């Protein structure tokens, strides 16, 4: 008597994403990467929609950059707000699966100087030192 085991379900899920669910990002954002627990059969469908619900500009079809990592690229984001990432894929057993998450984007000042808190403090200290020096020098000048 021979018994055959039924194939086990091979469902997988996203274990990591960039930008990640709920993350607040700034700077240049021009791609989404999803990392699954297990390899996928084919590249997933990845849609990225902006705050207005429309697909982001320049969205290219996703590609597998590793057997378990997919990337979708698009034009750099410019509009502040909440973006939704929706994905559809087939797990190893061929079963269709889907998921979604959101992240928020804030442009970094439209080309201005973007400072991190520590560098902002350093700039403040330098400016305060320059002001103090100018005041001191002004007091030394005789009319």
PDB file of C-alpha atoms in Angstrom:
ATOM      1  CA  UNK A   1       0.000   0.000   0.000  1.00  0.00           C
ATOM      2  CA  UNK A   2       1.417   3.394  -1.022  1.00  0.00           C
ATOM      3  CA  UNK A   3       0.167   6.630   0.455  1.00  0.00           C
ATOM      4  CA  UNK A   4       0.907   9.998  -1.101  1.00  0.00           C
ATOM      5  CA  UNK A   5       0.968  13.109   0.964  1.00  0.00           C
ATOM      6  CA  UNK A   6      -1.112  15.978  -0.284  1.00  0.00           C
ATOM      7  CA  UNK A   7       0.956  19.032  -1.112  1.00  0.00           C
ATOM      8  CA  UNK A   8       1.065  21.507   1.728  1.00  0.00           C
ATOM      9  CA  UNK A   9      -0.278  24.983   1.109  1.00  0.00           C
ATOM     10  CA  UNK A  10       2.517  27.324   0.221  1.00  0.00           C
ATOM     11  CA  UNK A  11       1.034  30.671   1.093  1.00  0.00           C
ATOM     12  CA  UNK A  12       3.407  33.480   1.903  1.00  0.00           C
ATOM     13  CA  UNK A  13       3.193  37.039   3.092  1.00  0.00           C
ATOM     14  CA  UNK A  14       5.143  40.268   2.989  1.00  0.00           C
ATOM     15  CA  UNK A  15       7.654  40.332   5.839  1.00  0.00           C
ATOM     16  CA  UNK A  16       9.210  43.724   5.093  1.00  0.00           C
ATOM     17  CA  UNK A  17       8.420  46.743   2.926  1.00  0.00           C
ATOM     18  CA  UNK A  18      10.123  49.976   1.989  1.00  0.00           C
ATOM     19  CA  UNK A  19       8.481  52.361   2.673  1.00  0.00           C
ATOM     20  CA  UNK A  20       7.033  50.299   5.484  1.00  0.00           C
ATOM     21  CA  UNK A  21       3.402  50.321   6.633  1.00  0.00           C
ATOM     22  CA  UNK A  22       2.609  53.555   8.439  1.00  0.00           C
ATOM     23  CA  UNK A  23       6.073  55.016   7.842  1.00  0.00           C
ATOM     24  CA  UNK A  24       6.470  58.781   7.387  1.00  0.00           C
ATOM     25  CA  UNK A  25       9.064  59.436   4.677  1.00  0.00           C
ATOM     26  CA  UNK A  26      10.646  62.452   3.013  1.00  0.00           C
ATOM     27  CA  UNK A  27      13.483  63.002   0.582  1.00  0.00           C
ATOM     28  CA  UNK A  28      13.500  61.126  -2.700  1.00  0.00           C
ATOM     29  CA  UNK A  29      10.890  58.363  -2.859  1.00  0.00           C
ATOM     30  CA  UNK A  30      10.793  56.717  -6.283  1.00  0.00           C
ATOM     31  CA  UNK A  31      10.215  53.045  -5.549  1.00  0.00           C
ATOM     32  CA  UNK A  32       8.471  50.532  -3.371  1.00  0.00           C
ATOM     33  CA  UNK A  33      10.126  47.251  -2.386  1.00  0.00           C
ATOM     34  CA  UNK A  34       8.309  44.301  -0.885  1.00  0.00           C
ATOM     35  CA  UNK A  35      10.126  41.358   0.716  1.00  0.00           C
ATOM     36  CA  UNK A  36       8.174  38.114   1.097  1.00  0.00           C
ATOM     37  CA  UNK A  37       8.811  35.262   3.517  1.00  0.00           C
ATOM     38  CA  UNK A  38       9.107  32.832   0.594  1.00  0.00           C
ATOM     39  CA  UNK A  39       9.963  33.049  -3.122  1.00  0.00           C
ATOM     40  CA  UNK A  40       7.200  34.034  -5.537  1.00  0.00           C
ATOM     41  CA  UNK A  41       6.300  32.303  -8.791  1.00  0.00           C
ATOM     42  CA  UNK A  42       6.240  35.550 -10.788  1.00  0.00           C
ATOM     43  CA  UNK A  43       6.586  39.272 -10.242  1.00  0.00           C
ATOM     44  CA  UNK A  44       3.550  40.607  -8.384  1.00  0.00           C
ATOM     45  CA  UNK A  45       1.249  43.396  -9.500  1.00  0.00           C
ATOM     46  CA  UNK A  46       2.077  46.434  -7.377  1.00  0.00           C
ATOM     47  CA  UNK A  47      -0.035  49.577  -7.548  1.00  0.00           C
ATOM     48  CA  UNK A  48       0.871  52.803  -5.768  1.00  0.00           C
ATOM     49  CA  UNK A  49      -1.788  55.492  -5.521  1.00  0.00           C
ATOM     50  CA  UNK A  50      -1.366  59.039  -4.294  1.00  0.00           C
ATOM     51  CA  UNK A  51      -3.382  61.169  -1.893  1.00  0.00           C
ATOM     52  CA  UNK A  52      -5.896  61.861  -4.683  1.00  0.00           C
ATOM     53  CA  UNK A  53      -6.427  58.122  -5.313  1.00  0.00           C
ATOM     54  CA  UNK A  54      -4.775  58.237  -8.749  1.00  0.00           C
ATOM     55  CA  UNK A  55      -1.787  56.037  -9.649  1.00  0.00           C
ATOM     56  CA  UNK A  56       1.568  57.748  -9.067  1.00  0.00           C
ATOM     57  CA  UNK A  57       3.250  59.166 -12.162  1.00  0.00           C
ATOM     58  CA  UNK A  58       5.600  56.903 -14.084  1.00  0.00           C
ATOM     59  CA  UNK A  59       4.645  53.691 -12.257  1.00  0.00           C
ATOM     60  CA  UNK A  60       6.423  50.793 -13.983  1.00  0.00           C
ATOM     61  CA  UNK A  61       5.400  47.125 -13.702  1.00  0.00           C
ATOM     62  CA  UNK A  62       7.031  45.434 -10.738  1.00  0.00           C
ATOM     63  CA  UNK A  63      10.001  43.150 -11.199  1.00  0.00           C
ATOM     64  CA  UNK A  64      11.622  40.532  -9.018  1.00  0.00           C
ATOM     65  CA  UNK A  65      15.051  41.702  -7.866  1.00  0.00           C
ATOM     66  CA  UNK A  66      15.452  38.452  -5.883  1.00  0.00           C
ATOM     67  CA  UNK A  67      13.209  35.363  -5.738  1.00  0.00           C
ATOM     68  CA  UNK A  68      11.411  36.842  -2.720  1.00  0.00           C
ATOM     69  CA  UNK A  69      11.834  40.620  -3.304  1.00  0.00           C
ATOM     70  CA  UNK A  70       9.844  42.743  -5.749  1.00  0.00           C
ATOM     71  CA  UNK A  71      10.376  46.372  -6.727  1.00  0.00           C
ATOM     72  CA  UNK A  72       8.093  48.860  -8.444  1.00  0.00           C
ATOM     73  CA  UNK A  73       9.622  52.157  -9.595  1.00  0.00           C
ATOM     74  CA  UNK A  74       7.932  55.463 -10.407  1.00  0.00           C
ATOM     75  CA  UNK A  75       8.685  59.164 -10.795  1.00  0.00           C
ATOM     76  CA  UNK A  76       9.887  60.765  -7.539  1.00  0.00           C
ATOM     77  CA  UNK A  77       6.977  61.749  -5.310  1.00  0.00           C
ATOM     78  CA  UNK A  78       6.270  65.471  -4.987  1.00  0.00           C
ATOM     79  CA  UNK A  79       2.848  65.731  -3.329  1.00  0.00           C
ATOM     80  CA  UNK A  80       2.537  65.495   0.454  1.00  0.00           C
ATOM     81  CA  UNK A  81      -0.007  63.034   1.802  1.00  0.00           C
ATOM     82  CA  UNK A  82      -0.864  59.395   2.303  1.00  0.00           C
ATOM     83  CA  UNK A  83       0.050  56.869  -0.384  1.00  0.00           C
ATOM     84  CA  UNK A  84      -1.397  53.382  -0.710  1.00  0.00           C
ATOM     85  CA  UNK A  85       0.555  50.337  -1.877  1.00  0.00           C
ATOM     86  CA  UNK A  86      -1.631  47.480  -3.121  1.00  0.00           C
ATOM     87  CA  UNK A  87      -0.181  44.184  -4.286  1.00  0.00           C
ATOM     88  CA  UNK A  88      -1.475  40.982  -5.854  1.00  0.00           C
ATOM     89  CA  UNK A  89       0.648  37.870  -6.274  1.00  0.00           C
ATOM     90  CA  UNK A  90       0.575  34.101  -6.595  1.00  0.00           C
ATOM     91  CA  UNK A  91       2.151  32.086  -3.829  1.00  0.00           C
ATOM     92  CA  UNK A  92       4.163  28.924  -4.586  1.00  0.00           C
ATOM     93  CA  UNK A  93       1.006  26.819  -4.755  1.00  0.00           C
ATOM     94  CA  UNK A  94      -0.477  29.245  -7.295  1.00  0.00           C
ATOM     95  CA  UNK A  95      -3.136  30.605  -4.954  1.00  0.00           C
ATOM     96  CA  UNK A  96      -3.847  34.282  -5.619  1.00  0.00           C
ATOM     97  CA  UNK A  97      -3.182  36.554  -2.660  1.00  0.00           C
ATOM     98  CA  UNK A  98      -3.284  40.273  -2.070  1.00  0.00           C
ATOM     99  CA  UNK A  99      -2.442  42.877   0.508  1.00  0.00           C
ATOM    100  CA  UNK A 100      -2.034  46.604   1.024  1.00  0.00           C
ATOM    101  CA  UNK A 101      -0.502  49.214   3.279  1.00  0.00           C
ATOM    102  CA  UNK A 102      -0.117  52.969   3.420  1.00  0.00           C
ATOM    103  CA  UNK A 103       2.748  55.353   4.110  1.00  0.00           C
ATOM    104  CA  UNK A 104       2.888  59.136   4.308  1.00  0.00           C
ATOM    105  CA  UNK A 105       5.167  61.423   2.345  1.00  0.00           C
ATOM    106  CA  UNK A 106       6.301  64.962   3.127  1.00  0.00           C
ATOM    107  CA  UNK A 107       8.445  66.800   0.586  1.00  0.00           C
ATOM    108  CA  UNK A 108      11.653  68.063   2.171  1.00  0.00           C
ATOM    109  CA  UNK A 109      11.085  71.753   1.640  1.00  0.00           C
ATOM    110  CA  UNK A 110      10.992  72.051  -2.148  1.00  0.00           C
ATOM    111  CA  UNK A 111      14.724  72.275  -2.667  1.00  0.00           C
ATOM    112  CA  UNK A 112      15.507  74.186   0.514  1.00  0.00           C
ATOM    113  CA  UNK A 113      18.019  73.058   3.077  1.00  0.00           C
ATOM    114  CA  UNK A 114      16.688  70.013   4.874  1.00  0.00           C
ATOM    115  CA  UNK A 115      18.271  69.742   8.307  1.00  0.00           C
ATOM    116  CA  UNK A 116      18.158  66.876  10.721  1.00  0.00           C
ATOM    117  CA  UNK A 117      17.674  67.910  14.375  1.00  0.00           C
ATOM    118  CA  UNK A 118      21.351  67.408  15.324  1.00  0.00           C
ATOM    119  CA  UNK A 119      22.651  69.382  12.345  1.00  0.00           C
ATOM    120  CA  UNK A 120      20.023  72.070  12.975  1.00  0.00           C
ATOM    121  CA  UNK A 121      21.369  72.466  16.497  1.00  0.00           C
ATOM    122  CA  UNK A 122      24.922  72.716  15.178  1.00  0.00           C
ATOM    123  CA  UNK A 123      23.899  75.391  12.683  1.00  0.00           C
ATOM    124  CA  UNK A 124      22.124  77.286  15.475  1.00  0.00           C
ATOM    125  CA  UNK A 125      25.243  77.208  17.640  1.00  0.00           C
ATOM    126  CA  UNK A 126      27.406  78.498  14.771  1.00  0.00           C
ATOM    127  CA  UNK A 127      24.953  81.305  13.958  1.00  0.00           C
ATOM    128  CA  UNK A 128      24.734  82.311  17.639  1.00  0.00           C
ATOM    129  CA  UNK A 129      28.536  82.389  17.805  1.00  0.00           C
ATOM    130  CA  UNK A 130      28.749  84.606  14.718  1.00  0.00           C
ATOM    131  CA  UNK A 131      26.138  87.004  16.097  1.00  0.00           C
ATOM    132  CA  UNK A 132      27.942  87.205  19.454  1.00  0.00           C
ATOM    133  CA  UNK A 133      31.242  87.848  17.676  1.00  0.00           C
ATOM    134  CA  UNK A 134      29.713  90.622  15.549  1.00  0.00           C
ATOM    135  CA  UNK A 135      28.233  92.291  18.638  1.00  0.00           C
ATOM    136  CA  UNK A 136      31.565  92.036  20.466  1.00  0.00           C
ATOM    137  CA  UNK A 137      33.443  93.487  17.472  1.00  0.00           C
ATOM    138  CA  UNK A 138      30.930  96.329  17.165  1.00  0.00           C
ATOM    139  CA  UNK A 139      31.539  97.267  20.825  1.00  0.00           C
ATOM    140  CA  UNK A 140      35.296  97.449  20.196  1.00  0.00           C
ATOM    141  CA  UNK A 141      35.013  99.914  17.315  1.00  0.00           C
ATOM    142  CA  UNK A 142      35.468 103.568  18.195  1.00  0.00           C
ATOM    143  CA  UNK A 143      33.537 106.224  16.290  1.00  0.00           C
TER     144      UNK A 143
END
